[in-house]
GROMACS .gro file of C-alpha atoms in nm:
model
  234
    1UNK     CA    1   1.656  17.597   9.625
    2UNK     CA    2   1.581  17.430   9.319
    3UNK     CA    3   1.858  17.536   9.122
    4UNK     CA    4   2.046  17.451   9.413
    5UNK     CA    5   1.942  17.084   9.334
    6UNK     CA    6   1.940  17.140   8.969
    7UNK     CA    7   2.325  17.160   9.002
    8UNK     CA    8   2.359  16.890   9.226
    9UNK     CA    9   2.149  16.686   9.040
   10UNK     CA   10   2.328  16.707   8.720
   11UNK     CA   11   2.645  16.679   8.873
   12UNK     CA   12   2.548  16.361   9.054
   13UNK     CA   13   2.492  16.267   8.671
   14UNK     CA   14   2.812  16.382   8.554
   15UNK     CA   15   2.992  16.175   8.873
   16UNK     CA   16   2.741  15.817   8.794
   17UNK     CA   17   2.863  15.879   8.400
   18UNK     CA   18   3.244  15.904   8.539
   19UNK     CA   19   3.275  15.617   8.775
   20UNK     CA   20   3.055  15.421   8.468
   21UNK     CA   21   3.299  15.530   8.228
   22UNK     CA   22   3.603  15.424   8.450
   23UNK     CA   23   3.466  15.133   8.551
   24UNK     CA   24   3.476  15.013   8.219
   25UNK     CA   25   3.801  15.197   8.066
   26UNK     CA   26   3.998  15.139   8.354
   27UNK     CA   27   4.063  14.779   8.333
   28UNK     CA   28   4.122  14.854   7.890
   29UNK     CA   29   4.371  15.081   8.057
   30UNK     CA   30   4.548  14.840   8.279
   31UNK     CA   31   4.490  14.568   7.996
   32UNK     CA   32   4.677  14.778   7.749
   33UNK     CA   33   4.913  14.887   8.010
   34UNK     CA   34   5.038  14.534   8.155
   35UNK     CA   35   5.062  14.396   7.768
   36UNK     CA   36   5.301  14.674   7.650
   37UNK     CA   37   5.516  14.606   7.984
   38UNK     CA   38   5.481  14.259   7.917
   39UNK     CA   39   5.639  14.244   7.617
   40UNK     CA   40   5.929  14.395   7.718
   41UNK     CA   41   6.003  14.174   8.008
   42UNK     CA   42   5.941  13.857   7.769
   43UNK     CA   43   6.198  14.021   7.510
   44UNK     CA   44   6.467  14.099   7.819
   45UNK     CA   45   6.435  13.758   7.940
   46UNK     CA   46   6.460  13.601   7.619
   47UNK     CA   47   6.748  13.763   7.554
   48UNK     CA   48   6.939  13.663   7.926
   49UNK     CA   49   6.829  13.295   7.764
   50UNK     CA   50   6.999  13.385   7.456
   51UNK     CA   51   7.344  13.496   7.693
   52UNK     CA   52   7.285  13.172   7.910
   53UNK     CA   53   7.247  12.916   7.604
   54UNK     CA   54   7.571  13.056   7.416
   55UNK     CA   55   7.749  13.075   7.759
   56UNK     CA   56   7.706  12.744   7.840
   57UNK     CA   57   7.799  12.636   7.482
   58UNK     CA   58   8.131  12.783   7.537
   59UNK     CA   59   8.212  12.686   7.897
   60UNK     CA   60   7.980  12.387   7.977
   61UNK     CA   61   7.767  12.571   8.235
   62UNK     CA   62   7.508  12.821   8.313
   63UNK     CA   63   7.553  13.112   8.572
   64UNK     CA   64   7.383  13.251   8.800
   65UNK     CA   65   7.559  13.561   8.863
   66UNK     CA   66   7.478  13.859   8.642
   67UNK     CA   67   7.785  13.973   8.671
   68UNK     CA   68   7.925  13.647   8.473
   69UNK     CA   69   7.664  13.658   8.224
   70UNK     CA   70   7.723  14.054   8.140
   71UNK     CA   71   8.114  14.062   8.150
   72UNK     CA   72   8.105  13.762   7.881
   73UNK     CA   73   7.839  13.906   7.627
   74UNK     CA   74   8.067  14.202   7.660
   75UNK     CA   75   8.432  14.094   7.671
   76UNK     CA   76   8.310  13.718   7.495
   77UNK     CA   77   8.390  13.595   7.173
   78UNK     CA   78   8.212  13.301   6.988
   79UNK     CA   79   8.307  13.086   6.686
   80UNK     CA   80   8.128  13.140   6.358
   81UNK     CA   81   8.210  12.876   6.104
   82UNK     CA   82   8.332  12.948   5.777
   83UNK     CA   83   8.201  12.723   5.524
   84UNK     CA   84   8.276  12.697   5.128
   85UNK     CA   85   8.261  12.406   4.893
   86UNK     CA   86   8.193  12.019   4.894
   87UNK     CA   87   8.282  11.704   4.867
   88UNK     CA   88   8.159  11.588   4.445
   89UNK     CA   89   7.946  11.280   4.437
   90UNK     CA   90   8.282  11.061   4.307
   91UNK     CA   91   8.458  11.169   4.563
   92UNK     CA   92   8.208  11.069   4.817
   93UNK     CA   93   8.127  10.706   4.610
   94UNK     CA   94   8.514  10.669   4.615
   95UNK     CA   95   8.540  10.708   5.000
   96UNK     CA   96   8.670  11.045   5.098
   97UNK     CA   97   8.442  11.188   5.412
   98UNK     CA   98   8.476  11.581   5.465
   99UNK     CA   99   8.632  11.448   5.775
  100UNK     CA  100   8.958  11.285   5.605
  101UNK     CA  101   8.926  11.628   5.352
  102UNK     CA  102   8.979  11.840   5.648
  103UNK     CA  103   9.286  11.626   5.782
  104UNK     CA  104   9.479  11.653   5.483
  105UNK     CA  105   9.367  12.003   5.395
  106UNK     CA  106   9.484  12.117   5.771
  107UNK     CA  107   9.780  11.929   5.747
  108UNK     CA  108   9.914  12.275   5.473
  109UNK     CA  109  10.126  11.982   5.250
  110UNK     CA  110   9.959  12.130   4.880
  111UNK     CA  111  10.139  11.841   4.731
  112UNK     CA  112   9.934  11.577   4.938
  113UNK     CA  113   9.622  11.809   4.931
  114UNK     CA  114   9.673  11.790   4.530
  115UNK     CA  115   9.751  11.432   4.489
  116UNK     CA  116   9.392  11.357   4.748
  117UNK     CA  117   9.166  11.536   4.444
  118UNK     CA  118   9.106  11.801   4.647
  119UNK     CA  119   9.260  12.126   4.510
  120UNK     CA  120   9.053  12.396   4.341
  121UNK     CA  121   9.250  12.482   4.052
  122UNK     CA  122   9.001  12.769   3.927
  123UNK     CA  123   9.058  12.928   4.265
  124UNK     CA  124   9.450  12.802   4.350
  125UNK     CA  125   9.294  12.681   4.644
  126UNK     CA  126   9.188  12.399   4.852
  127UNK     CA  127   8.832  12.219   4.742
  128UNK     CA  128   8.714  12.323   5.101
  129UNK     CA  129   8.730  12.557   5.308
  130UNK     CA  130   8.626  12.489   5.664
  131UNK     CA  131   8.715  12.768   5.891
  132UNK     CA  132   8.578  12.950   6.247
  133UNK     CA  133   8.612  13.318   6.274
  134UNK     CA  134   8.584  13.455   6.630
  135UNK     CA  135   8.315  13.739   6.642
  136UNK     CA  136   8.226  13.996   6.998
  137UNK     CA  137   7.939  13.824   7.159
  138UNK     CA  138   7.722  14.101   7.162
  139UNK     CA  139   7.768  14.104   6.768
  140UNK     CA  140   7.687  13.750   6.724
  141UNK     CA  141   7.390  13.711   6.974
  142UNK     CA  142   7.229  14.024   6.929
  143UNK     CA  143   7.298  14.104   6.545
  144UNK     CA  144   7.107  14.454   6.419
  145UNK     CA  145   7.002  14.512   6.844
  146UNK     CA  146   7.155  14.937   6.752
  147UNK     CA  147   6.997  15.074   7.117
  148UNK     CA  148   7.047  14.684   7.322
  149UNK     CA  149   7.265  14.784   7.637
  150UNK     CA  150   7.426  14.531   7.769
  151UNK     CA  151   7.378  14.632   8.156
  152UNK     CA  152   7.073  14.632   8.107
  153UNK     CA  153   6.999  14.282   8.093
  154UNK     CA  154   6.963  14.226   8.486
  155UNK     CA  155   6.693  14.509   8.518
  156UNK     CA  156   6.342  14.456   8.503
  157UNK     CA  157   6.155  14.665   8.266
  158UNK     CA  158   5.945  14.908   8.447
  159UNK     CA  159   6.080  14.751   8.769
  160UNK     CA  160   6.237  15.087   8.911
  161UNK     CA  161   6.609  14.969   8.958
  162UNK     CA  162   6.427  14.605   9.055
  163UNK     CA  163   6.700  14.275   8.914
  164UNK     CA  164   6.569  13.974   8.739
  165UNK     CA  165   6.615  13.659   9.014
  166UNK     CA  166   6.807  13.444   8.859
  167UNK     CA  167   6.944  13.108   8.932
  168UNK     CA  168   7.066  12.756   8.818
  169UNK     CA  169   7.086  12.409   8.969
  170UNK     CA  170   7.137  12.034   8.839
  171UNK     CA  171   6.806  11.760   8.768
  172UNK     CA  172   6.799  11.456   8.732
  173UNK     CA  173   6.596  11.303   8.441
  174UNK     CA  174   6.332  11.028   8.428
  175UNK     CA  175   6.608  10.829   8.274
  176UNK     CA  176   6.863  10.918   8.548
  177UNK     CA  177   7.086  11.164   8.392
  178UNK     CA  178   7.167  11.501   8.548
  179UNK     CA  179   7.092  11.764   8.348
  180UNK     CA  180   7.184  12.133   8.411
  181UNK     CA  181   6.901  12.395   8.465
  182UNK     CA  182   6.861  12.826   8.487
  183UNK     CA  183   6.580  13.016   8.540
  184UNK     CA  184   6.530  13.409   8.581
  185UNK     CA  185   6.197  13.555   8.663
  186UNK     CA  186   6.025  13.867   8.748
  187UNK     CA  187   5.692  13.862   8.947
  188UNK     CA  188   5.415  14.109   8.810
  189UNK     CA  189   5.416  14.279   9.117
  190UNK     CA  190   5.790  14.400   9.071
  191UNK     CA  191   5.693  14.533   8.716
  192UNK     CA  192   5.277  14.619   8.739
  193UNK     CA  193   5.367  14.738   9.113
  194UNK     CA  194   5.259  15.116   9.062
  195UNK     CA  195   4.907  15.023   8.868
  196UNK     CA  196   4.556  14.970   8.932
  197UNK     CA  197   4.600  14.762   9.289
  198UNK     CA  198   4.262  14.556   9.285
  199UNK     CA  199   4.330  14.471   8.908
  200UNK     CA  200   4.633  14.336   8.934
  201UNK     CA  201   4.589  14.174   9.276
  202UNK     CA  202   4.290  14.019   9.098
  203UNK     CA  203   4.524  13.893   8.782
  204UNK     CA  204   4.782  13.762   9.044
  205UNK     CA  205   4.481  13.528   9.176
  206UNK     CA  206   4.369  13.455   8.843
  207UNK     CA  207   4.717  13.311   8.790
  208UNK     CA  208   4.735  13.124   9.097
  209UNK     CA  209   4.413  12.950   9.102
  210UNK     CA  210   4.501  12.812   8.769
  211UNK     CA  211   4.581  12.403   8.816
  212UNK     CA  212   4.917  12.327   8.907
  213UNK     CA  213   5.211  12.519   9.038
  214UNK     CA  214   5.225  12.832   8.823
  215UNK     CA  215   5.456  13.166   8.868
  216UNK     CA  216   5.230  13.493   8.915
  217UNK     CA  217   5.506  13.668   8.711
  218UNK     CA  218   5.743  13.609   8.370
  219UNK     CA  219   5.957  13.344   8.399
  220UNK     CA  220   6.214  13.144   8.132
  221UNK     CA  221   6.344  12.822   8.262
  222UNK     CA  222   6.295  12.618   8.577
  223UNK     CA  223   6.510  12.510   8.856
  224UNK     CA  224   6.232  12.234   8.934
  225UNK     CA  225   6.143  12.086   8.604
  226UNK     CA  226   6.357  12.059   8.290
  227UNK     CA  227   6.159  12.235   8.003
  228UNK     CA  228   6.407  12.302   7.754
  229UNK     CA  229   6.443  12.672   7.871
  230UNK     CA  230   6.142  12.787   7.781
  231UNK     CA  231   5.912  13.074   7.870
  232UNK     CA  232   5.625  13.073   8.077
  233UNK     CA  233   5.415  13.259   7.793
  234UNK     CA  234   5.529  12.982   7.526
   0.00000   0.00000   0.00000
């Protein structure tokens, strides 16, 4: 009988140690956990902002269809400019803007070009050289990205097949102007679903007893305030 408790004893230890031991590793664990998934939502959803910025650059508005946004980082092309030499200080003193340069440069006469000051005769060449070279999108946006997939960019990291919502809408500014807006977001419990419940029920509460209006998830942009497109973690 007493070794009978001996054993039970000492594994009644062993059990007190464990649930001690997890009570204090488990939330390092889901720490750990939610920061490394974390940063990969931020860096997807930074780079949908990058896609929506240079989107709207080109055709005046953002998108809300993934679809759009995808197809033109794929099939896109954007406008690098080409820039070589300038204008010397006696050329600027005597009036000549890189402005009327360009005019007269464009314009292909070399005798004009020549009699304006503004041939290169080291190089045979126009003085400046002003020129936009039309690059892929996916190039341009995402230089040196070797394993970025395109698709990808609607998916939530560790979100099991789960999208991004996304979506854009118009303000109007203290001052009265409109003012285009997008946002896409991801709550945590889309990409934290399948850990610790209590823990992250207990950081989704954290979040949203915190003053103001604040999104229990990763969001860039805002369909209700204009913020400049930033991130909820900036």
């Amino acid at each position: 009988m007493k070794v009978v408790m001996r054993v039970l004893l000492a594994l009644a230890i062993v059990l007190l140690a464990y649930i001690s031991w997890r009570s204090i590793q488990g939330p390092i664990d889901f720490n750990t956990e939610v920061a490394k998934r974390d940063k990969a939502v931020i860096q997807r959803l930074v780079d949908i902002r990058t896609a929506q910025v240079a989107l709207r650059a080109q055709t005046g508005a953002y998108t809300a269809s993934f679809d759009t946004l995808i197809n033109f980082v794929k099939d896109g092309k954007i406008a690098t400019l080409v820039k070589s030499g300038d204008l010397t200080e006696a050329q600027l003193e005597a009036g000549m803007t890189e402005e009327k340069a360009m005019q007269i440069i464009h314009a292909g006469n070399e005798a004009a070009i020549k009699a304006a000051g503004l041939w290169d005769s080291a190089k045979n060449a126009p003085q400046l050289v002003r020129d936009s070279i039309y690059s892929p999108a996916v190039e341009v946006l995402y230089p040196n990205r070797t394993r970025f997939s395109v698709d990808s960019l609607k998916y939530v990291p560790f979100g099991q097949g789960a999208e991004f919502e996304m979506g854009t809408d118009s303000l109007i500014t203290a001052s009265g102007y409109p003012i285009q807006v997008f946002e896409a977001k991801a709550p945590y419990s889309v990409y934290l679903g399948d850990l610790d419940q209590k823990l992250l029920n207990q950081k989704i509460q954290e979040v949203l007893d915190r003053p103001g209006k604040k999104y229990p998830g990763m969001q860039v942009g805002s369909l209700e305030v204009a913020n400049n497109n930033a991130g909820n973690w900036e």
